[in-house]
């Protein structure tokens, strides 16, 4: 090094360790070394990256294709169920089933649940496979998910019970929108069926929200057919042939009149004597009706029977009259206690109970 260079080096201030205002500029050699190391690292790992990318892409493509195929298969299955119901509807057997709209709603609900479950399983499995491709240890994740699932299951067991009960109610077609049911805790017309809660409209217009997990029994009054039964009580000495002929005439006329001929799913039958008493007898009349129309048919049948019996001069009697025994007038002094001898101050008992006055002391 020359003398001038040494003097310049000595004259230039050396940066102190605490002076960080001006960062050190890397040299060209350092940049070349960094670029070389990065290029060699990329050259060594590009094949691994490519393999991982292709594996992730393959997993995603397979998951997407499988999800589309499963959802399409479920949709075709639901459509086939609907076509089967439409083919049966209108026949003699179809009368015992619910209508097509009801079946369509149930099929859509079942299809929605199945598609959601299938998508959750396929997407969840694909996500775990993608994480495994990046060499992420899934054991802690699965263990944490298991513990969290158990905790959520214990904390929300009522919610899980309601959900599972709702799924099975829909799959088994226990009831649907428009049905009149007796759920034990409440009864009324079903206006909404959910996976967790069933909404009912009561007889007085109130709305009941019934949790599916709380329902232990279901009485569906809208499936199949209903029975309208009317009991007619006449005198014990009445002519049975005349009574039966009058009831048969009422049944025949009502079966031909509209709209009762559509509500009646079978002939009105006079079943015979249901009960015989000393002063009366009960004749039962029954018929199969459209679901939910039994009460309407019973009211109309009673109306027609009463008018027919009045025209035929057949009196309709009621149940036995219970005669009440006349009771004498209540004694106003019955609730009063007997007079006491102590009430009279001059009586011997009162004088005996009077304390003795001590004699006065005189000085």
Coordinates of C-alpha atoms in Angstrom, one line a residue, residues 22-238:
X22 CA -26.0 3.8 7.0
X23 CA -26.3 0.0 6.3
X24 CA -23.4 -1.7 4.9
X25 CA -23.7 -2.2 1.1
X26 CA -23.1 -5.9 0.1
X27 CA -20.4 -6.3 -2.4
X28 CA -20.8 -7.8 -5.8
X29 CA -19.1 -11.0 -4.7
X30 CA -21.6 -11.5 -1.8
X31 CA -24.5 -11.1 -4.2
X32 CA -23.0 -13.6 -6.6
X33 CA -22.6 -16.1 -3.8
X34 CA -26.2 -15.6 -2.6
X35 CA -27.6 -16.1 -6.1
X36 CA -25.4 -19.1 -6.6
X37 CA -26.7 -20.7 -3.3
X38 CA -30.3 -19.9 -4.2
X39 CA -30.0 -21.4 -7.7
X40 CA -28.4 -24.5 -6.3
X41 CA -31.1 -24.8 -3.6
X42 CA -33.9 -24.4 -6.3
X43 CA -32.0 -26.9 -8.5
X44 CA -31.9 -29.4 -5.7
X45 CA -35.5 -29.1 -4.6
X46 CA -37.5 -28.3 -7.8
X47 CA -38.2 -31.9 -8.4
X48 CA -39.7 -32.3 -4.9
X49 CA -41.8 -29.2 -5.4
X50 CA -43.0 -30.4 -8.7
X51 CA -43.9 -33.8 -7.3
X52 CA -45.8 -32.2 -4.4
X53 CA -47.6 -29.8 -6.7
X54 CA -48.7 -32.6 -9.0
X55 CA -49.8 -34.7 -6.1
X56 CA -51.9 -31.9 -4.6
X57 CA -53.4 -31.1 -8.0
X58 CA -54.2 -34.8 -8.5
X59 CA -55.9 -35.0 -5.1
X60 CA -58.0 -31.9 -5.8
X61 CA -59.1 -33.1 -9.2
X62 CA -60.0 -36.5 -7.9
X63 CA -62.0 -35.0 -5.0
X64 CA -63.8 -32.6 -7.3
X65 CA -64.7 -35.3 -9.8
X66 CA -65.8 -37.7 -7.1
X67 CA -68.0 -35.0 -5.4
X68 CA -69.7 -34.2 -8.7
X69 CA -70.3 -37.9 -9.5
X70 CA -71.7 -38.6 -6.0
X71 CA -74.0 -35.6 -6.0
X72 CA -75.2 -36.5 -9.5
X73 CA -75.9 -40.1 -8.4
X74 CA -77.9 -38.8 -5.4
X75 CA -79.9 -36.5 -7.6
X76 CA -80.7 -39.3 -10.0
X77 CA -81.8 -41.5 -7.1
X78 CA -84.1 -38.8 -5.8
X79 CA -85.6 -38.2 -9.3
X80 CA -86.2 -42.0 -9.6
X81 CA -88.1 -42.0 -6.3
X82 CA -90.2 -39.1 -7.5
X83 CA -91.1 -40.9 -10.8
X84 CA -92.0 -44.0 -8.9
X85 CA -94.4 -42.0 -6.6
X86 CA -96.0 -40.2 -9.6
X87 CA -96.6 -43.6 -11.3
X88 CA -98.3 -45.0 -8.2
X89 CA -100.4 -41.9 -7.6
X90 CA -103.9 -42.2 -8.9
X91 CA -104.1 -45.9 -8.5
X92 CA -105.9 -47.8 -5.7
X93 CA -102.7 -48.3 -3.9
X94 CA -101.7 -44.6 -4.3
X95 CA -104.7 -43.6 -2.3
X96 CA -103.1 -45.0 0.8
X97 CA -100.0 -42.9 0.2
X98 CA -99.4 -39.2 0.6
X99 CA -99.6 -36.9 -2.3
X100 CA -96.9 -36.2 -4.9
X101 CA -96.0 -32.8 -3.5
X102 CA -95.4 -34.2 -0.1
X103 CA -93.2 -36.9 -1.5
X104 CA -91.3 -34.3 -3.6
X105 CA -90.6 -32.2 -0.5
X106 CA -89.4 -35.2 1.4
X107 CA -87.2 -36.3 -1.5
X108 CA -85.6 -32.9 -1.7
X109 CA -84.9 -32.9 2.0
X110 CA -83.3 -36.3 1.9
X111 CA -81.3 -35.4 -1.2
X112 CA -80.0 -32.2 0.5
X113 CA -78.9 -34.1 3.6
X114 CA -77.2 -36.8 1.6
X115 CA -75.4 -34.3 -0.7
X116 CA -74.2 -32.3 2.3
X117 CA -72.8 -35.4 4.1
X118 CA -71.1 -36.6 0.9
X119 CA -69.5 -33.2 0.3
X120 CA -68.3 -33.0 3.9
X121 CA -66.7 -36.4 3.8
X122 CA -65.0 -35.9 0.4
X123 CA -63.7 -32.4 1.1
X124 CA -62.5 -33.4 4.6
X125 CA -60.6 -36.4 3.3
X126 CA -59.0 -34.4 0.5
X127 CA -57.9 -31.7 2.9
X128 CA -56.2 -34.2 5.2
X129 CA -54.4 -35.8 2.2
X130 CA -53.2 -32.4 1.0
X131 CA -51.8 -31.6 4.5
X132 CA -50.1 -35.0 4.5
X133 CA -48.5 -34.2 1.1
X134 CA -46.8 -31.2 2.7
X135 CA -45.4 -33.6 5.4
X136 CA -47.4 -32.0 8.2
X137 CA -47.8 -34.2 11.2
X138 CA -51.5 -34.9 11.4
X139 CA -51.4 -36.8 14.6
X140 CA -51.7 -33.8 16.9
X141 CA -54.4 -32.3 14.6
X142 CA -56.5 -35.5 14.6
X143 CA -56.0 -35.9 18.4
X144 CA -57.1 -32.3 19.0
X145 CA -60.1 -32.7 16.7
X146 CA -61.0 -35.9 18.5
X147 CA -60.9 -34.2 21.9
X148 CA -62.8 -31.2 20.6
X149 CA -65.4 -33.5 19.0
X150 CA -65.9 -35.3 22.3
X151 CA -66.2 -32.1 24.2
X152 CA -68.7 -30.6 21.7
X153 CA -70.6 -33.9 21.7
X154 CA -71.0 -33.8 25.5
X155 CA -71.8 -30.1 25.6
X156 CA -74.2 -30.2 22.6
X157 CA -75.7 -33.7 23.1
X158 CA -79.2 -32.4 23.0
X159 CA -78.5 -30.6 19.7
X160 CA -77.0 -33.8 18.3
X161 CA -80.0 -35.8 19.5
X162 CA -82.4 -33.3 17.9
X163 CA -80.4 -33.4 14.6
X164 CA -80.3 -37.2 14.4
X165 CA -84.0 -37.6 15.3
X166 CA -84.9 -35.1 12.6
X167 CA -82.9 -37.0 10.0
X168 CA -84.6 -40.3 10.8
X169 CA -88.0 -38.6 10.9
X170 CA -87.5 -37.3 7.4
X171 CA -86.0 -40.6 6.1
X172 CA -88.8 -42.7 7.6
X173 CA -91.4 -40.2 6.4
X174 CA -93.1 -40.1 9.9
X175 CA -94.9 -36.8 9.0
X176 CA -94.7 -33.9 6.7
X177 CA -96.0 -30.4 6.1
X178 CA -99.8 -30.3 6.2
X179 CA -100.2 -33.4 8.4
X180 CA -102.1 -33.3 11.6
X181 CA -100.1 -35.1 14.3
X182 CA -100.1 -35.7 18.0
X183 CA -96.5 -35.5 19.2
X184 CA -97.3 -36.1 22.9
X185 CA -96.0 -32.7 24.1
X186 CA -98.1 -30.8 21.5
X187 CA -100.6 -31.5 18.7
X188 CA -101.7 -29.7 15.6
X189 CA -101.0 -29.2 11.9
X190 CA -97.3 -29.4 10.8
X191 CA -96.3 -26.1 9.1
X192 CA -92.5 -26.7 9.0
X193 CA -90.3 -29.7 9.4
X194 CA -86.6 -29.0 10.2
X195 CA -83.7 -31.2 11.2
X196 CA -83.8 -29.8 14.7
X197 CA -87.3 -28.3 15.4
X198 CA -90.8 -29.2 14.1
X199 CA -93.3 -26.3 14.0
X200 CA -96.9 -27.1 14.7
X201 CA -100.1 -24.9 14.4
X202 CA -102.4 -25.7 17.3
X203 CA -106.2 -25.8 17.2
X204 CA -106.5 -22.3 18.7
X205 CA -104.0 -20.8 16.3
X206 CA -100.9 -21.0 18.5
X207 CA -97.6 -22.2 17.1
X208 CA -95.6 -24.9 18.9
X209 CA -91.9 -25.4 18.4
X210 CA -91.2 -29.0 19.3
X211 CA -87.6 -30.3 19.5
X212 CA -87.2 -33.5 17.5
X213 CA -85.2 -35.1 20.3
X214 CA -88.1 -34.6 22.7
X215 CA -90.6 -36.5 20.6
X216 CA -91.1 -40.0 21.9
X217 CA -94.1 -41.0 19.9
X218 CA -95.9 -39.6 16.8
X219 CA -99.6 -40.1 16.1
X220 CA -100.2 -39.1 12.4
X221 CA -103.8 -38.3 11.7
X222 CA -103.3 -37.5 8.0
X223 CA -101.8 -40.7 6.6
X224 CA -103.9 -43.6 5.2
X225 CA -107.5 -43.1 6.1
X226 CA -109.7 -42.0 9.0
X227 CA -112.8 -43.5 10.6
X228 CA -116.0 -41.5 11.3
X229 CA -118.1 -43.2 13.9
X230 CA -121.5 -42.0 15.1
X231 CA -123.5 -43.5 18.0
X232 CA -127.3 -43.2 17.8
X233 CA -129.2 -43.8 21.1
X234 CA -132.9 -44.8 20.8
X235 CA -135.5 -46.2 23.1
X236 CA -135.2 -49.9 24.1
X237 CA -138.7 -50.7 22.7
X238 CA -138.0 -49.0 19.3

